[in-house]
Amino acid sequence: MSDKSNGIEMLRSSINTICHLNDQIIDAFLSLFTAHKLQNGSDFIREGVMGKHICFVTEGIFRSYYISPKGEEKIKHFFLPGTFFAPLTSLVTNQPSPVYIGTLKDSEYLSADYNAIEVLYTEQPELNKLGRKLAEWAWIGKERRETQLIMLDASSRYKAFREEFPGLERQIPQYHIASYLGITPVQLSRIRANLK
Amino acid sequence: MSDKSNGIEMLRSSINTICHLNDQIIDAFLSLFTAHKLQNGSDFIREGVMGKHICFVTEGIFRSYYISPKGEEKIKHFFLPGTFFAPLTSLVTNQPSPVYIGTLKDSEYLSADYNAIEVLYTEQPELNKLGRKLAEWAWIGKERRETQLIMLDASSRYKAFREEFPGLERQIPQYHIASYLGITPVQLSRIRANLK
DNA sequence: AGTGATCATTAACATAGGTTAATGATCACC
DNA sequence: GGTGATCATTAACCTATGTTAATGATCACT
């Protein structure tokens, strides 16, 4: 379940659903990844640090989040097994990361050095297609999130969250869900009481 | 300022700031674009229609927006000259567009057929790099927007809007700005009164 | 079983923002 | 210079959500 070879196969099949590339390119890409573990509550990257890796979740739960001037954590996204995460703003802009990424459970992931991927992009231009597809799908995710934040009230966002991350609300404290929804735990509790 | 050749040169220099590609590939890419005009208040694409083009603004102002179940327009983004727009969700998912895109001023743009770009992606794999970069930067924009929606109150979002789109608030009705900020025109008016 | 830690719920009150409607301001057009 | 259209402002009232604090519930550890 958690040894490296299975994680790599999980990654391979994930890539295959995203775009068609010949096996040689995919193998070269996969060879850049190594497996890691991270304890519950640890950060993969913190604000102010340069991003260096692209990652793929094989086990556990990750989140990306900000810390507000008041010291409150604001969760932007949850990452479950089978999904990619990266401090993309940092990687693309070559600036320190504005965002934290960390675990909400003992977790496992594969990571690849972004510079090494960029070298491979040059050697194997077709690989850019994978990068393009990943960025496009990531954009679509953000766009959907933006739509929910602008169009829906907190109660509807909560319902949308439960459909988008089924079962997740039973695995993590509710204040993390409130943070993702952009409300306080108190308000989430009221919303839950209301839905009964 | 607005004839085709200058629009194309504007697009060329925009591409050059995004990524390095050899001239042959860029010329092939540019040759896919044609110039168009759109009157103030017209839609480039409406919800429910399949997206077919990628566009580049050469003049005027575009917006992407949703219409809520109550019939209210919710503006997601403004596009000014020198920027790209596309019904990306529709193009990538091959589903009808969930979003409207239209003008807030008499406007001009270049558009290219997405299928033709995909053919060129296959013939010239390096071109995927441009697509990747565009999607990455678009993602960063959405991520910043998400951060503002989650972290800032409406007054701070208004200040951020003025920095991000300097001068724009003098060119369009304020209710469009309120829509972008996720508040009512009444609330925006209160915020403006407060800032004085 | 008892204790402390952590988190969810509830209540009481405060505030940001929504709703409706009236009032002003600006501008195009006759 | 009036008139209507469009939009911004203001006011009065309402609702969703934030804040603070108290109360419950659950679990881990002794």
Coordinates of C-alpha atoms (C1' of nucleotides) in Angstrom, one line a residue:
Chain A
M1 CA 0.0 0.0 0.0
S2 CA 2.7 2.4 0.9
D3 CA 6.0 1.1 -0.5
K4 CA 7.6 3.1 -3.3
S5 CA 6.8 0.8 -6.2
N6 CA 3.1 0.9 -5.6
G7 CA 3.2 4.6 -5.2
I8 CA 5.0 5.0 -8.5
E9 CA 2.4 2.7 -10.2
M10 CA -0.3 4.9 -8.7
L11 CA 1.4 7.9 -10.1
R12 CA 1.8 6.2 -13.5
S13 CA -1.9 5.4 -13.8
S14 CA -2.8 8.9 -12.7
I15 CA -0.6 10.3 -15.5
N16 CA -2.2 7.9 -18.0
T17 CA -5.6 9.3 -17.3
I18 CA -4.3 12.8 -17.9
C19 CA -2.6 12.4 -21.2
H20 CA -1.0 10.0 -23.6
L21 CA 2.8 9.9 -23.7
N22 CA 5.1 7.1 -24.8
D23 CA 6.4 4.8 -22.1
Q24 CA 9.9 6.0 -22.4
I25 CA 9.0 9.6 -21.6
I26 CA 6.8 8.5 -18.7
D27 CA 9.5 6.2 -17.3
A28 CA 12.0 9.1 -17.4
F29 CA 9.5 11.3 -15.7
L30 CA 8.7 8.7 -13.0
S31 CA 12.3 8.1 -12.3
L32 CA 12.6 11.7 -11.0
F33 CA 10.2 10.8 -8.1
T34 CA 11.2 9.5 -4.7
A35 CA 8.9 8.4 -1.8
H36 CA 8.6 10.2 1.5
K37 CA 6.6 10.1 4.7
L38 CA 5.4 13.0 6.7
Q39 CA 3.9 12.9 10.2
N40 CA 0.5 14.3 11.0
G41 CA 0.7 18.0 11.6
S42 CA 4.0 18.5 9.8
D43 CA 4.6 21.1 7.1
F44 CA 6.0 20.1 3.7
I45 CA 6.7 23.8 2.9
R46 CA 6.3 27.0 4.8
E47 CA 5.7 30.6 3.8
G48 CA 8.8 32.4 2.8
V49 CA 10.7 29.3 1.7
M50 CA 11.6 28.6 -2.0
G51 CA 9.6 25.8 -3.6
K52 CA 11.6 23.1 -5.1
H53 CA 9.4 20.1 -5.7
I54 CA 6.3 18.8 -7.3
C55 CA 4.5 16.1 -5.3
F56 CA 1.9 13.4 -5.6
V57 CA -0.1 12.1 -2.6
T58 CA -0.1 8.4 -2.1
E59 CA -1.5 8.2 1.4
G60 CA -3.0 10.5 4.0
I61 CA -4.3 14.1 3.7
F62 CA -2.5 17.3 2.8
R63 CA -3.7 20.8 2.9
S64 CA -2.4 24.1 1.5
Y65 CA -3.1 27.1 3.7
Y66 CA -2.3 30.7 4.6
I67 CA -1.8 32.2 8.0
S68 CA -3.5 35.6 8.3
P69 CA -2.0 38.6 9.9
K70 CA -4.1 37.7 13.0
G71 CA -2.5 34.3 13.1
E72 CA -5.5 32.4 11.8
E73 CA -4.9 29.5 9.4
K74 CA -7.0 29.7 6.2
I75 CA -7.2 26.5 4.3
K76 CA -7.1 26.8 0.6
H77 CA -7.3 23.2 -0.5
F78 CA -7.2 19.6 0.6
F79 CA -5.1 17.0 -1.3
L80 CA -6.1 13.4 -1.1
P81 CA -4.3 10.3 -2.4
G82 CA -4.1 10.3 -6.2
T83 CA -3.7 14.1 -6.5
F84 CA -0.7 16.4 -7.2
F85 CA 0.3 19.4 -5.1
A86 CA 3.1 21.9 -5.4
P87 CA 4.0 25.4 -4.2
L88 CA 3.3 26.4 -7.8
T89 CA 3.4 30.2 -7.3
S90 CA 6.9 29.8 -5.9
L91 CA 8.1 27.5 -8.6
V92 CA 6.8 29.6 -11.5
T93 CA 7.7 33.0 -10.1
N94 CA 11.0 32.0 -8.5
Q95 CA 9.8 33.8 -5.3
P96 CA 9.5 32.4 -1.8
S97 CA 6.3 30.5 -1.3
P98 CA 3.4 32.6 0.0
V99 CA 1.6 29.4 1.1
Y100 CA 2.1 26.6 3.6
I101 CA 1.5 23.0 2.6
G102 CA 1.3 20.3 5.3
T103 CA -0.4 17.2 6.6
L104 CA -3.6 16.6 8.5
K105 CA -2.8 12.9 9.0
D106 CA 0.3 10.7 8.8
S107 CA 0.9 10.8 5.1
E108 CA 3.0 9.6 2.2
Y109 CA 3.9 11.2 -1.0
L110 CA 6.2 11.2 -4.0
S111 CA 8.3 14.2 -4.9
A112 CA 10.4 15.3 -7.8
D113 CA 12.8 18.2 -8.1
Y114 CA 11.3 20.9 -10.2
N115 CA 14.7 21.8 -11.8
A116 CA 15.1 18.2 -12.9
I117 CA 11.6 18.2 -14.4
E118 CA 12.5 21.4 -16.3
V119 CA 15.6 19.7 -17.8
L120 CA 13.4 16.8 -18.9
Y121 CA 10.9 19.3 -20.4
T122 CA 13.8 20.5 -22.6
E123 CA 15.0 17.0 -23.5
Q124 CA 11.5 15.6 -24.1
P125 CA 9.3 18.5 -25.3
E126 CA 6.2 16.2 -25.4
L127 CA 6.4 16.2 -21.6
N128 CA 5.2 19.8 -21.7
K129 CA 1.9 18.4 -22.6
L130 CA 1.6 16.7 -19.2
G131 CA 2.6 19.9 -17.5
R132 CA 0.1 21.8 -19.5
K133 CA -2.7 19.4 -18.7
L134 CA -1.9 19.4 -15.0
A135 CA -1.9 23.2 -15.0
E136 CA -5.1 23.4 -16.9
W137 CA -6.9 21.0 -14.5
A138 CA -5.5 22.8 -11.5
W139 CA -6.9 26.0 -13.0
I140 CA -10.3 24.5 -13.4
G141 CA -10.2 23.5 -9.8
K142 CA -9.4 27.0 -8.7
E143 CA -12.0 28.4 -11.0
R144 CA -14.7 26.2 -9.5
R145 CA -13.6 27.2 -6.0
E146 CA -13.7 30.9 -6.9
T147 CA -17.2 30.3 -8.3
Q148 CA -18.4 28.8 -5.0
L149 CA -16.9 31.6 -2.9
I150 CA -18.6 34.2 -5.0
M151 CA -21.9 32.5 -5.7
L152 CA -22.8 30.5 -2.7
D153 CA -23.4 31.2 0.9
A154 CA -21.6 29.3 3.6
S155 CA -24.3 26.7 4.0
S156 CA -24.2 25.9 0.3
R157 CA -20.5 25.8 0.3
Y158 CA -20.6 23.3 3.1
K159 CA -22.9 21.1 1.0
A160 CA -20.6 21.5 -2.0
F161 CA -17.6 20.6 0.2
R162 CA -19.3 17.4 1.4
E163 CA -19.9 16.3 -2.2
E164 CA -16.4 17.3 -3.4
F165 CA -14.6 15.5 -0.5
P166 CA -16.9 12.7 0.6
G167 CA -16.0 11.3 3.9
L168 CA -13.3 13.9 4.7
E169 CA -15.4 15.6 7.3
R170 CA -15.2 12.5 9.4
Q171 CA -11.5 12.4 9.3
I172 CA -10.4 15.9 10.4
P173 CA -11.5 18.4 13.0
Q174 CA -14.4 20.6 11.9
Y175 CA -12.5 23.8 12.5
H176 CA -10.4 22.8 9.5
I177 CA -13.5 22.5 7.4
A178 CA -14.7 25.9 8.7
S179 CA -11.4 27.3 7.7
Y180 CA -11.7 25.9 4.2
L181 CA -15.3 27.3 3.9
G182 CA -14.1 30.7 5.0
I183 CA -16.2 30.8 8.2
T184 CA -15.6 30.2 12.0
P185 CA -16.2 26.9 13.7
V186 CA -19.1 28.5 15.5
Q187 CA -20.8 29.4 12.3
L188 CA -20.2 25.9 10.8
S189 CA -21.7 24.4 14.0
R190 CA -24.8 26.6 13.5
I191 CA -25.1 25.6 9.9
R192 CA -24.9 21.9 10.8
A193 CA -27.5 22.4 13.5
N194 CA -29.7 24.1 10.9
L195 CA -29.4 21.2 8.4
K196 CA -30.9 18.8 10.8
Chain B
M1 CA -3.4 50.8 -32.9
S2 CA -6.2 48.4 -33.7
D3 CA -5.5 47.0 -37.1
K4 CA -4.6 43.3 -37.3
S5 CA -0.9 43.5 -37.8
N6 CA -0.3 45.6 -34.7
G7 CA -2.5 43.3 -32.7
I8 CA -0.4 40.4 -33.9
E9 CA 2.8 42.2 -32.9
M10 CA 1.3 42.9 -29.5
L11 CA 0.5 39.2 -29.1
R12 CA 4.0 38.2 -30.3
S13 CA 5.7 40.4 -27.7
S14 CA 3.3 39.1 -25.0
I15 CA 4.3 35.6 -25.9
N16 CA 8.0 36.5 -25.8
T17 CA 7.7 37.6 -22.2
I18 CA 6.1 34.3 -21.3
C19 CA 8.5 31.8 -22.8
H20 CA 11.2 31.3 -25.4
L21 CA 10.3 29.5 -28.5
N22 CA 11.9 29.6 -31.9
D23 CA 10.4 32.0 -34.4
Q24 CA 9.1 29.4 -36.7
I25 CA 6.9 27.9 -34.0
I26 CA 5.7 31.4 -32.9
D27 CA 4.9 32.4 -36.4
A28 CA 3.0 29.2 -36.9
F29 CA 1.1 29.9 -33.7
L30 CA 0.4 33.5 -34.6
S31 CA -0.9 32.5 -38.0
L32 CA -3.8 30.8 -36.3
F33 CA -5.2 34.1 -35.0
T34 CA -7.6 36.5 -36.6
A35 CA -8.7 39.9 -35.5
H36 CA -12.3 40.7 -34.4
K37 CA -14.3 43.5 -32.9
L38 CA -17.1 43.3 -30.4
Q39 CA -19.4 46.1 -29.4
N40 CA -19.8 47.2 -25.8
G41 CA -22.2 44.9 -23.9
S42 CA -21.9 41.9 -26.3
D43 CA -21.0 38.4 -25.3
F44 CA -18.2 36.5 -26.8
I45 CA -19.5 33.3 -25.3
R46 CA -22.6 32.4 -23.2
E47 CA -23.2 29.7 -20.7
G48 CA -24.2 26.4 -22.3
V49 CA -22.3 26.9 -25.5
M50 CA -19.2 24.9 -26.5
G51 CA -16.0 26.9 -26.3
K52 CA -13.9 26.9 -29.5
H53 CA -11.4 29.7 -29.3
I54 CA -8.5 31.1 -27.3
C55 CA -8.4 34.9 -27.4
F56 CA -6.1 37.8 -26.8
V57 CA -7.4 41.3 -25.9
T58 CA -5.9 44.1 -28.1
E59 CA -8.4 46.8 -27.1
G60 CA -11.2 47.5 -24.7
I61 CA -12.4 45.6 -21.7
F62 CA -13.7 42.0 -21.3
R63 CA -15.1 40.3 -18.3
S64 CA -15.9 36.6 -17.5
Y65 CA -19.0 36.2 -15.4
Y66 CA -21.7 33.9 -14.1
I67 CA -25.4 34.5 -13.8
S68 CA -26.8 33.2 -10.5
P69 CA -30.0 31.4 -10.1
K70 CA -31.6 34.7 -9.1
G71 CA -30.4 36.3 -12.3
E72 CA -27.6 38.3 -10.8
E73 CA -24.4 38.7 -12.8
K74 CA -21.3 37.7 -10.8
I75 CA -18.1 38.9 -12.4
K76 CA -15.1 36.6 -12.1
H77 CA -12.4 38.5 -13.9
F78 CA -11.6 41.5 -16.0
F79 CA -9.4 41.2 -19.1
L80 CA -7.5 44.2 -20.3
P81 CA -5.4 44.7 -23.5
G82 CA -2.4 42.4 -23.5
T83 CA -4.1 39.5 -21.7
F84 CA -5.5 36.2 -22.8
F85 CA -9.0 34.8 -22.2
A86 CA -10.7 31.6 -23.1
P87 CA -13.6 29.4 -21.9
L88 CA -10.9 27.1 -20.6
T89 CA -13.2 24.8 -18.6
S90 CA -15.2 24.1 -21.8
L91 CA -12.1 23.6 -23.9
V92 CA -10.5 21.2 -21.5
T93 CA -13.5 19.2 -20.5
N94 CA -15.3 19.3 -23.8
Q95 CA -18.4 20.4 -22.0
P96 CA -20.6 23.4 -22.6
S97 CA -19.2 26.6 -21.0
P98 CA -20.4 27.3 -17.5
V99 CA -19.3 30.9 -17.9
Y100 CA -20.1 33.9 -19.9
I101 CA -17.4 36.2 -21.4
G102 CA -18.3 39.6 -22.8
T103 CA -17.3 43.2 -23.3
L104 CA -17.7 46.2 -21.0
K105 CA -16.6 48.6 -23.8
D106 CA -16.2 48.5 -27.6
S107 CA -13.4 46.0 -27.8
E108 CA -11.0 44.2 -30.1
Y109 CA -9.4 40.8 -29.8
L110 CA -7.5 38.1 -31.7
S111 CA -8.9 34.6 -31.6
A112 CA -7.6 31.2 -32.7
D113 CA -9.4 28.0 -33.1
Y114 CA -8.6 25.6 -30.2
N115 CA -8.6 22.5 -32.4
A116 CA -6.1 24.1 -34.7
I117 CA -3.9 24.9 -31.7
E118 CA -4.2 21.3 -30.6
V119 CA -3.0 20.2 -34.1
L120 CA -0.1 22.5 -33.7
Y121 CA 0.6 21.1 -30.2
T122 CA 1.1 17.7 -31.8
E123 CA 3.2 19.0 -34.7
Q124 CA 5.3 21.2 -32.5
P125 CA 5.5 19.7 -29.0
E126 CA 7.5 22.7 -27.7
L127 CA 4.4 24.7 -28.1
N128 CA 3.0 22.9 -25.2
K129 CA 5.4 24.9 -23.1
L130 CA 3.6 28.1 -24.0
G131 CA 0.3 26.4 -23.1
R132 CA 1.7 25.2 -19.9
K133 CA 3.1 28.7 -19.0
L134 CA -0.2 30.3 -19.8
A135 CA -2.1 27.9 -17.7
E136 CA 0.4 28.2 -14.8
W137 CA 0.1 32.0 -14.8
A138 CA -3.7 31.8 -15.1
W139 CA -3.6 29.4 -12.1
I140 CA -1.5 31.9 -10.1
G141 CA -4.1 34.6 -10.9
K142 CA -6.9 32.4 -9.6
E143 CA -5.0 31.4 -6.6
R144 CA -4.4 35.1 -5.7
R145 CA -8.1 35.8 -6.2
E146 CA -9.0 32.9 -3.9
T147 CA -6.7 34.2 -1.3
Q148 CA -8.3 37.6 -1.4
L149 CA -11.8 36.1 -1.2
I150 CA -10.9 34.0 1.8
M151 CA -8.6 36.3 3.7
L152 CA -9.9 39.9 3.1
D153 CA -13.1 41.7 3.9
A154 CA -14.9 43.6 1.2
S155 CA -13.1 46.9 2.0
S156 CA -9.7 45.3 1.6
R157 CA -10.7 43.5 -1.5
Y158 CA -11.8 46.9 -2.9
K159 CA -8.3 48.3 -2.2
A160 CA -6.7 45.3 -3.8
F161 CA -8.9 45.6 -6.8
R162 CA -7.8 49.2 -7.3
E163 CA -4.2 48.2 -7.2
E164 CA -4.6 45.3 -9.5
F165 CA -6.7 47.2 -12.1
P166 CA -5.6 50.8 -11.8
G167 CA -7.9 53.2 -13.5
L168 CA -10.5 50.6 -14.3
E169 CA -13.0 51.9 -11.7
R170 CA -13.2 55.1 -13.7
Q171 CA -14.1 53.3 -16.9
I172 CA -17.0 51.0 -15.9
P173 CA -20.1 51.3 -13.7
Q174 CA -19.5 50.7 -10.0
Y175 CA -22.0 47.9 -9.9
H176 CA -19.6 45.8 -12.0
I177 CA -16.9 46.4 -9.5
A178 CA -19.3 45.5 -6.7
S179 CA -20.1 42.3 -8.6
Y180 CA -16.4 41.4 -8.9
L181 CA -15.9 42.1 -5.2
G182 CA -18.8 39.8 -4.3
I183 CA -20.9 42.5 -2.7
T184 CA -23.8 44.7 -3.6
P185 CA -23.5 48.2 -5.1
V186 CA -25.0 49.6 -1.9
Q187 CA -22.2 48.0 0.2
L188 CA -19.5 49.3 -2.2
S189 CA -21.0 52.8 -1.9
R190 CA -20.8 52.5 1.9
I191 CA -17.2 51.3 1.7
R192 CA -16.2 54.2 -0.5
A193 CA -17.9 56.6 1.8
N194 CA -16.0 55.1 4.7
L195 CA -12.6 55.4 3.0
K196 CA -13.1 59.2 2.8
Chain C
dA1 C1' -13.2 6.1 37.8
dG2 C1' -10.8 10.7 37.6
dT3 C1' -8.4 14.2 35.2
dG4 C1' -6.9 17.1 31.6
dA5 C1' -6.9 18.1 26.8
dT6 C1' -9.2 18.9 22.7
dC7 C1' -13.0 20.1 20.2
dA8 C1' -18.2 20.9 19.2
dT9 C1' -22.2 23.2 20.6
dT10 C1' -24.8 26.9 22.3
dA11 C1' -26.0 31.5 23.9
dA12 C1' -25.6 36.6 23.9
dC13 C1' -24.1 40.2 21.8
dA14 C1' -21.7 43.0 17.9
dT15 C1' -20.8 43.9 13.0
dA16 C1' -20.5 43.4 8.0
dG17 C1' -23.2 43.1 4.5
dG18 C1' -28.0 42.3 2.1
dT19 C1' -32.7 44.4 0.8
dT20 C1' -35.7 47.8 -0.4
dA21 C1' -36.9 52.2 -1.4
dA22 C1' -36.2 57.1 -1.7
dT23 C1' -33.1 60.8 -3.1
dG24 C1' -29.2 62.9 -5.9
dA25 C1' -26.2 63.3 -9.7
dT26 C1' -25.0 63.0 -14.4
dC27 C1' -25.7 62.7 -19.1
dA28 C1' -28.0 62.2 -23.7
dC29 C1' -31.4 63.9 -26.3
dC30 C1' -35.2 66.7 -27.7
Chain D
dG1 C1' -33.3 74.4 -20.5
dG2 C1' -36.5 70.4 -19.6
dT3 C1' -37.0 65.3 -19.6
dG4 C1' -36.0 60.6 -19.1
dA5 C1' -32.5 57.1 -18.3
dT6 C1' -29.0 55.4 -15.8
dC7 C1' -26.4 55.0 -11.9
dA8 C1' -24.5 56.3 -7.1
dT9 C1' -25.7 57.5 -2.5
dT10 C1' -28.2 57.3 1.7
dA11 C1' -31.3 55.6 5.1
dA12 C1' -34.0 52.0 7.6
dC13 C1' -34.3 47.6 8.5
dC14 C1' -33.0 42.6 8.3
dT15 C1' -29.9 38.5 8.2
dA16 C1' -25.6 36.0 8.1
dT17 C1' -21.6 35.7 10.3
dG18 C1' -18.0 37.1 13.8
dT19 C1' -16.7 37.3 18.9
dT20 C1' -16.5 35.8 23.4
dA21 C1' -17.4 32.9 26.8
dA22 C1' -19.7 29.1 29.0
dT23 C1' -21.1 24.3 28.6
dG24 C1' -20.8 19.4 26.7
dA25 C1' -18.7 15.6 24.7
dT26 C1' -15.0 12.6 23.7
dC27 C1' -10.7 10.5 24.3
dA28 C1' -6.1 9.5 26.3
dC29 C1' -3.7 8.7 30.1
dT30 C1' -3.1 7.6 34.8

